[in-house]
Coordinates of C-alpha atoms and ligand atoms in Angstrom, one line a residue:
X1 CA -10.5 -19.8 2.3
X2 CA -7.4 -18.4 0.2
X3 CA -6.4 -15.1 -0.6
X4 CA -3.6 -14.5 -3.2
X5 CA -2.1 -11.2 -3.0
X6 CA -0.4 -9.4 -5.7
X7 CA 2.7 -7.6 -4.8
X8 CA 5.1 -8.2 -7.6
X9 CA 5.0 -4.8 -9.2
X10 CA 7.9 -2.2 -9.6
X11 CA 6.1 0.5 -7.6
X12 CA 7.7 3.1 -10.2
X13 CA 5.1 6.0 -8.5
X14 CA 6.7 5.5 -5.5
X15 CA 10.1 6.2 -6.6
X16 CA 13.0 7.1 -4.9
X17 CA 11.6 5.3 -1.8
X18 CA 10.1 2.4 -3.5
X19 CA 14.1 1.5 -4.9
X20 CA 14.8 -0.6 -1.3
X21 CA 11.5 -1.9 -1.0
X22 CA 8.5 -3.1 -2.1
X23 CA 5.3 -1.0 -2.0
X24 CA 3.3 -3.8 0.5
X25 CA 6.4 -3.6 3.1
X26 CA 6.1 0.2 3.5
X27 CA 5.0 1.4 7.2
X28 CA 1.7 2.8 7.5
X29 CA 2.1 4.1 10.8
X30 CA 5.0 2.1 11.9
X31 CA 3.6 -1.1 10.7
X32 CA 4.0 -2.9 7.0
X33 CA 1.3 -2.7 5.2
X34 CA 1.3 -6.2 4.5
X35 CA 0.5 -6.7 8.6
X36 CA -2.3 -4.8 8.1
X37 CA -3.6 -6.7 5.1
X38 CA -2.7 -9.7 7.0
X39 CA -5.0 -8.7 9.9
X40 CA -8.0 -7.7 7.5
X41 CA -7.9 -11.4 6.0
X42 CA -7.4 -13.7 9.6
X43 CA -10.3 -11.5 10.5
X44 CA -12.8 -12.6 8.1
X45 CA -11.9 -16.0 8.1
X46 CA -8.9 -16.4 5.8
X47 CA -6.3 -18.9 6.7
X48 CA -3.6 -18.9 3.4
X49 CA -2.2 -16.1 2.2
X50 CA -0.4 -16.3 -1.3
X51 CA 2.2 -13.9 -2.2
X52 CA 2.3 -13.1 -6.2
X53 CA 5.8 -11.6 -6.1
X54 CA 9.0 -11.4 -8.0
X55 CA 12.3 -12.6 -6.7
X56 CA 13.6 -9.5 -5.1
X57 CA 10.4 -8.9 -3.5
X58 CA 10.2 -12.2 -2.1
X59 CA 14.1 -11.5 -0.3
X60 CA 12.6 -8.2 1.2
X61 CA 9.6 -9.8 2.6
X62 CA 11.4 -12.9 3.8
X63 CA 13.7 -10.5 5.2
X64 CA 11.6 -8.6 7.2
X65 CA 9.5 -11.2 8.1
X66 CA 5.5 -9.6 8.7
X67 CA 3.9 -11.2 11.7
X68 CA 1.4 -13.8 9.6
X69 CA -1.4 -13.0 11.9
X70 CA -1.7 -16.9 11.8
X71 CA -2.2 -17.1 8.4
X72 CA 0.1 -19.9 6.2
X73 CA 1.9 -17.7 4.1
X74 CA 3.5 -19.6 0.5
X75 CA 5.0 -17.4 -2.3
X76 CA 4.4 -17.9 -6.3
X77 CA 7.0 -16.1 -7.8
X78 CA 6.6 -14.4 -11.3
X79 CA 9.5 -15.8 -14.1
X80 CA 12.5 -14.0 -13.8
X81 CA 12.7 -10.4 -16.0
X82 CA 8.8 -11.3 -17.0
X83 CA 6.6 -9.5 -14.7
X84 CA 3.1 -10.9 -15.4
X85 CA 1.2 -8.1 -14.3
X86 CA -2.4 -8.1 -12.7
X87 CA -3.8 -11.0 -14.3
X88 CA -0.4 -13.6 -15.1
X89 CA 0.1 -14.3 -11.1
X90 CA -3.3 -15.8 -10.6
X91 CA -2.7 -18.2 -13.5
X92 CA 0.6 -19.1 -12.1
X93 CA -1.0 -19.7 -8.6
X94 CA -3.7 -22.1 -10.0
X95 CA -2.2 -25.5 -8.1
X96 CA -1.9 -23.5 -4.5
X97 CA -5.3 -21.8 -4.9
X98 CA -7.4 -24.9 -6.5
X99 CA -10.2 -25.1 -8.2
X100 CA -12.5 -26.3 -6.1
X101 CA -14.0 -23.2 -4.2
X102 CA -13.9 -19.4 -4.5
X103 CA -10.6 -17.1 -3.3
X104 CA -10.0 -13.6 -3.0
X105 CA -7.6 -11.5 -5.0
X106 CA -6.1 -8.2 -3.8
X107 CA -3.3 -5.6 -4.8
X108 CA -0.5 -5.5 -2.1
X109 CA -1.1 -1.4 -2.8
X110 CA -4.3 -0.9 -0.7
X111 CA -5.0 0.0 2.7
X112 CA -8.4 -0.9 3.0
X113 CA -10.9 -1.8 5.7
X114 CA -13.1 -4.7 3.1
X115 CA -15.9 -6.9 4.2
X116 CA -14.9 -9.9 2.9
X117 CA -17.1 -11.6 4.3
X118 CA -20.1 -9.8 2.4
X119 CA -17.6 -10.1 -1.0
X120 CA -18.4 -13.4 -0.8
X121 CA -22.0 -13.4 0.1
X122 CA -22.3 -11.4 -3.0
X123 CA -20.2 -13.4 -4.9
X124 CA -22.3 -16.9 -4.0
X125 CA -25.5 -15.8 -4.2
X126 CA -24.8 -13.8 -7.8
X127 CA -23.3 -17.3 -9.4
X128 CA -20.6 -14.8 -10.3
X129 CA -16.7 -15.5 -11.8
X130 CA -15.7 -12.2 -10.6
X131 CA -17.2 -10.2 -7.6
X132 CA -15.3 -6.6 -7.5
X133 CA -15.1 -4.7 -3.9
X134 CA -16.2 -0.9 -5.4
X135 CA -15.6 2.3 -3.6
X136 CA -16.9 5.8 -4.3
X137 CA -14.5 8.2 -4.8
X138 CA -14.8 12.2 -5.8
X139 CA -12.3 11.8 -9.3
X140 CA -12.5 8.4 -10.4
X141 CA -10.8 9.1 -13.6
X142 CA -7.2 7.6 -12.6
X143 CA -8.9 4.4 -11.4
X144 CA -11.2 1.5 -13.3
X145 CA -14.6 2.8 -13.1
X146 CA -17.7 1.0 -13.0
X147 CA -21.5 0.9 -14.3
X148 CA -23.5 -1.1 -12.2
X149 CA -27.0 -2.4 -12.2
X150 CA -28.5 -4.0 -9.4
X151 CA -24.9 -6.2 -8.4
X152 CA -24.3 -6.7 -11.7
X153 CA -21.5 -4.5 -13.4
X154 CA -22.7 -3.2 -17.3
X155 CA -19.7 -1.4 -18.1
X156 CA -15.8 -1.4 -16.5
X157 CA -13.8 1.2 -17.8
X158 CA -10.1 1.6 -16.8
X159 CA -8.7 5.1 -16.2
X160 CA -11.1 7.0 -18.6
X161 CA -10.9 10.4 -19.9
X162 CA -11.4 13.1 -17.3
X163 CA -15.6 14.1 -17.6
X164 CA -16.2 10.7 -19.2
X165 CA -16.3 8.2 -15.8
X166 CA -20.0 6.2 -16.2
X167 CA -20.2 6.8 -12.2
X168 CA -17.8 7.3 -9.1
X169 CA -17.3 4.0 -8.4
X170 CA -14.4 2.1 -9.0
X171 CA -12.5 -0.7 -8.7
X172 CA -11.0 -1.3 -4.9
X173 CA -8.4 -3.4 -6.2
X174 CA -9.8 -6.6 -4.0
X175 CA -12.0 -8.9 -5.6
X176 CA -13.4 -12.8 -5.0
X177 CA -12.9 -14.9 -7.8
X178 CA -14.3 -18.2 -9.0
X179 CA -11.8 -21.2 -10.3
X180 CA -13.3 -20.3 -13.9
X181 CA -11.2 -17.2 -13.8
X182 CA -8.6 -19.8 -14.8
X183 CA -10.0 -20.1 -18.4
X184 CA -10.1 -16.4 -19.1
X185 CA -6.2 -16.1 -18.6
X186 CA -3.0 -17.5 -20.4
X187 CA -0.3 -19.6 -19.1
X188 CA 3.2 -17.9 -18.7
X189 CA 2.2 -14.7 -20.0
X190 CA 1.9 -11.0 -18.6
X191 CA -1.4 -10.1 -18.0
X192 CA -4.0 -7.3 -17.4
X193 CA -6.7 -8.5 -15.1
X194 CA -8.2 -4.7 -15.4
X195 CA -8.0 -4.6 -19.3
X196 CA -7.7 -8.0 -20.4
X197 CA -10.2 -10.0 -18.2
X198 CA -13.0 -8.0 -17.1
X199 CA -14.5 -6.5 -20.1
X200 CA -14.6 -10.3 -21.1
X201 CA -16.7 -10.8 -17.8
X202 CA -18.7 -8.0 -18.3
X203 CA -19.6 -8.9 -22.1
X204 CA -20.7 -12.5 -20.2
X205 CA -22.3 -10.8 -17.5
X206 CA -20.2 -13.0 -14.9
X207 CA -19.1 -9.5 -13.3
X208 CA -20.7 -8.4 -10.2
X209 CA -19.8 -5.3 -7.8
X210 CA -20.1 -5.3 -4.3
X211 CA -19.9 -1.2 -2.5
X212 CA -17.2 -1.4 0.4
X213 CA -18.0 1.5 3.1
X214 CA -14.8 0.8 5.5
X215 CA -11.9 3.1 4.9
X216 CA -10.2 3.3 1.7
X217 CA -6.5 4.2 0.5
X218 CA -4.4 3.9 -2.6
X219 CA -0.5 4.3 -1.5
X220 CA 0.6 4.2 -5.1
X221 CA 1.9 7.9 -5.3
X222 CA 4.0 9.7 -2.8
X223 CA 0.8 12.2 -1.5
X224 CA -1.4 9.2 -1.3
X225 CA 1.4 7.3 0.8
X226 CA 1.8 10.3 3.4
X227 CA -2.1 11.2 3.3
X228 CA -2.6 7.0 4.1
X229 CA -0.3 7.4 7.2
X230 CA -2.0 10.8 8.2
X231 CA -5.5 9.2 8.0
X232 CA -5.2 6.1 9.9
X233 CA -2.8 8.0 12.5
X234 CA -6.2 9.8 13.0
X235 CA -8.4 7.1 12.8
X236 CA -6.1 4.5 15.7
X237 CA -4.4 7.6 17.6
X238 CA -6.2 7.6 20.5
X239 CA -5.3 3.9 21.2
X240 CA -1.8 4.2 20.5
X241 CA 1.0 4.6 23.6
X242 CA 1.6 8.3 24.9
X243 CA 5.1 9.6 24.5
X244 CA 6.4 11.3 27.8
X245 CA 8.0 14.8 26.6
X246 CA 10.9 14.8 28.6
X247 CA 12.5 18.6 27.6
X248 CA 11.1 18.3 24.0
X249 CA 7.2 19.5 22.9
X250 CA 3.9 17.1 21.4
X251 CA 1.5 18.2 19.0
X252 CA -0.8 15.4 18.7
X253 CA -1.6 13.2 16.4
X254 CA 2.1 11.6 16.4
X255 CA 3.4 8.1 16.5
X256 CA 6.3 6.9 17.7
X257 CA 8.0 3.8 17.8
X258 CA 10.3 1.7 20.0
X259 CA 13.7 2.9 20.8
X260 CA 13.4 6.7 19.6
X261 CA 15.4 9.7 21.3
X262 CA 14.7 13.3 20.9
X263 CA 16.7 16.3 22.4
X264 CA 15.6 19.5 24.6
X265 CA 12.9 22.2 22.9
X266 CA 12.0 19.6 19.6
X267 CA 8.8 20.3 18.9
X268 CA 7.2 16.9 17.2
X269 CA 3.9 17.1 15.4
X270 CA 0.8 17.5 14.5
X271 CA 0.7 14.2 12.5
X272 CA 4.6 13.3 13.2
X273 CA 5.0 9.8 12.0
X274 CA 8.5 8.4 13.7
X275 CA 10.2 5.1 13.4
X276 CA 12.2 2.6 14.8
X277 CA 15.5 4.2 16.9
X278 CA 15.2 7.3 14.5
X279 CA 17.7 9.9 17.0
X280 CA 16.6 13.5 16.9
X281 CA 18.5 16.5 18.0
X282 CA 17.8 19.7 19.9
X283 CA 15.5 22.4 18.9
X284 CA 14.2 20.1 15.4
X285 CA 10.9 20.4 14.3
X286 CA 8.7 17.9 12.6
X287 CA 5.5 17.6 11.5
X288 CA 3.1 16.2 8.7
X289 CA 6.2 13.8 8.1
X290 CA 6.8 9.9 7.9
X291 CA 10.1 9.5 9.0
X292 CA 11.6 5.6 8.7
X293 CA 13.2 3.7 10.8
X294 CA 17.2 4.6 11.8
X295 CA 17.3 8.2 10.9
X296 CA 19.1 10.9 11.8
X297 CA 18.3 14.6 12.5
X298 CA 20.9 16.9 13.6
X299 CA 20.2 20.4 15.8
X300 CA 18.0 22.5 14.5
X301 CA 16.4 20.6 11.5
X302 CA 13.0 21.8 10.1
X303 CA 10.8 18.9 8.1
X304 CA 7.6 19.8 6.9
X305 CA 5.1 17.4 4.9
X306 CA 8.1 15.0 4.0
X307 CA 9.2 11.4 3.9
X308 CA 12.3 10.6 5.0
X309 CA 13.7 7.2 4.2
X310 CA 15.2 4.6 6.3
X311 CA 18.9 5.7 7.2
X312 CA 18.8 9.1 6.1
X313 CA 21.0 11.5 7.8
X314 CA 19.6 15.3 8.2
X315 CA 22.6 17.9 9.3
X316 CA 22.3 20.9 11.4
X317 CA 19.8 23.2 10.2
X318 CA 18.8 21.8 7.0
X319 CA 15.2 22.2 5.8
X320 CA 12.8 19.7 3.9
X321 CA 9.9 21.2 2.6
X322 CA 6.5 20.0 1.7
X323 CA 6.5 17.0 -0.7
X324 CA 9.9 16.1 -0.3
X325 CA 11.2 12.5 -0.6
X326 CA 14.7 11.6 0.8
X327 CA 15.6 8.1 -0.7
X328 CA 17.2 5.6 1.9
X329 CA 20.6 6.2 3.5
X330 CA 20.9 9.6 2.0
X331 CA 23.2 12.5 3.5
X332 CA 21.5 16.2 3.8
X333 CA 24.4 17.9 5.1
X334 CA 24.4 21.3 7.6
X335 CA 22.4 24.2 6.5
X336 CA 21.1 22.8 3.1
X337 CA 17.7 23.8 2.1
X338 CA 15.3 21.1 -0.4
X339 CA 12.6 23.3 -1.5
X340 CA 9.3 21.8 -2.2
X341 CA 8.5 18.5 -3.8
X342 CA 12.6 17.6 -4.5
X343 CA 13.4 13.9 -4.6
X344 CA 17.0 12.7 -3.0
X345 CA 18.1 9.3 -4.3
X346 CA 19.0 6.6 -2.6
X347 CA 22.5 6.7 -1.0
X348 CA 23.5 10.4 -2.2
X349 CA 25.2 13.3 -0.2
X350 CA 23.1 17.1 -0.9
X351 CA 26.0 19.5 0.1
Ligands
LIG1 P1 3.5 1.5 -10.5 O1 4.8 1.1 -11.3 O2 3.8 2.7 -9.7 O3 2.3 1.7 -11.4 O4 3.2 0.4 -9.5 P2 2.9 -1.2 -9.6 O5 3.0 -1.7 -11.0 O6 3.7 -1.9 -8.6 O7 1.4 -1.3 -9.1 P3 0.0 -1.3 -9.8 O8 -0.8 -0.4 -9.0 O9 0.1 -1.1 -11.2 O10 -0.4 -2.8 -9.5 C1 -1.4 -3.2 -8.6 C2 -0.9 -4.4 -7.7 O11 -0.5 -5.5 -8.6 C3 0.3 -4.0 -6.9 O12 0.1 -4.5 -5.6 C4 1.5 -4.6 -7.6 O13 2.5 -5.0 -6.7 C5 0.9 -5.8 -8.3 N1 1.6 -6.1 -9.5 C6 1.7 -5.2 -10.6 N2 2.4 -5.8 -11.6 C7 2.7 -7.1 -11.1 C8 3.4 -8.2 -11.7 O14 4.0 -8.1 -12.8 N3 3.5 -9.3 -11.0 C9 3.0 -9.5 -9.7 N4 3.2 -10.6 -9.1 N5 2.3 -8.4 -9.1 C10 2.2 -7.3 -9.8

């Protein structure tokens, strides 16, 4: 079976950090989300992945180059300047997917733990065009929300009003699709599956829902990202290596990956997420924090709920607060304080 996965989007939510690089390449616990979505699929039988991209997010991920997890991996690339949204990419992937069975679709945004497997059991024995993974969620309002009877879905709403959602359920952003999904879309022009396609299925009662139970996550925004890190650092902690303290303190959860260094009376953690070589000075503290690969933090530093892009350089003393976001290869020099929720762009210096 095929999957195509969409991953050409601008990540705009996930600004400053998304300016370097594409939402499905960032780390969720020290590994791309696209190697996790990669796992999920070779698990349940997939064995060619498609990548719905755009130019520049092709070069990132042939770049960093994701372990495959065995899967062939081909690219269809959106037209250049015209993105083609949710719904274009799977026209423009019609000769590599075929028509002559059933593939999946799924954003490159999700961390999710989906039954495909049953998706497709659903799908089959519902003679459906579209069979949506759904997940319950407390406020649906911000998603596509669903009204289902029996399997079949009655009404699909995308982001409604606050108070008027027909249920919790929504769309999980992973679906299996029949080749007659062809027909429903244009050639060479931007689409929205959400708001183009599927109140068309609905109307011909070709949509069908299928209730995932597996963990869940949307890393389109900033908090989601961090709170996605924080859950599954929870959920695989336990089997992840030990660090050895050697002068410095461990609150557990934390992460760390290869190569790290970390000075006398740090104290790292609870839910420390650390990457790649990332150097860390005497007397720092860390915790609720994803800090990428290659960074930097001088004597002394405090970070607290932040995100600190790849590169960054943190100086004596300075202090992120909760909900900061320090944009790759950024300079926060001695002493400097970012209060709560501040942004840092890429490459800048805070003096
Ligand atoms: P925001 O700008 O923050 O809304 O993010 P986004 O547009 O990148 O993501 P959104 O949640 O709107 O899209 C869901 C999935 O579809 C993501 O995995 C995107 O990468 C992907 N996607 C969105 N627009 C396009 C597009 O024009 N082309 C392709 N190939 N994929 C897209």
């Amino acid at each position: 079976m095929k999957a195509l996965i969409l991953a050409g989007g601008f990540a705009t939510r996930l600004r400053p950090l998304s300016c370097a690089r594409p939402k499905t390449l960032f780390p969720i616990v020290n590994k791309p989300l696209l190697q996790w979505i990669f796992e999920g699929l070779a698990e349940n039988g997939v064995t060619e992945a498609i990548l719905a991209v755009n130019a520049l997010t092709q070069f990132h991920i042939r770049n960093q180059k994701p372990p495959k997890c065995g899967l062939k991996v081909r690219f269809s690339i959106d037209p250049p300047k015209k993105p083609l949204g949710t719904g274009g990419p799977i026209k423009k992937a019609q000769k590599l997917l075929g028509r002559k069975e059933p593939f999946i679709v799924l954003n490159g945004d999700i961390f999710a733990d989906i039954d495909y497997k049953k998706l497709i059991e659903t799908h089959n024995k519902n003679g459906a065009i579209a069979t949506m993974a759904l997940c319950c969620v407390k406020d649906p309002c911000s998603f596509g929300v669903v009204e289902l009877q029996g399997d079949t879905i009655k009404r699909f709403v995308e982001k409604p009003p606050k108070g008027q959602e027909p249920s919790n359920l929504i769309n999980a952003g992973a679906y299996v699709l029949s080749p007659e999904i062809f027909d429903y879309i244009s050639k060479g022009k931007a689409c929205s599956i959400e708001r183009e396609v599927f109140p068309q299925l609905v109307k011909a009662g070709k949509l069908v829902g299928c209730r995932i139970n597996g963990l869940w996550m949307d890393i389109g925004k900033p908090q989601e990202y961090l709170q996605a890190n924080k859950t599954v650092l929870d959920t695989i902690g336990s089997t992840l290596e030990k660090p050895k303290p050697d002068g410095f303190k461990v609150s557990h959860p934390v992460a760390f990956d290869k190569g790290i260094c970390i000075g006398e009376k740090s104290l790292i953690g609870p839910y420390a997420i650390i990457g790649k070589n990332v150097k860390i000075g005497k007397n720092v503290t860390i915790s609720n924090s994803v800090i990428f690969p290659d960074v930097e933090i001088s004597d002394g530093a405090i970070i607290e709920g932040a995100i600190v892009g790849e590169g960054v350089q943190v100086g004596k003393n300075a202090k992120l607060e909760k909900g900061c976001i320090v944009g790759d290869q950024s300079k926060i020099r001695d002493n400097v304080n970012l209060n709560e929720n501040m942004s840092v762009c890429p490459a800048k210096e805070i003096a």
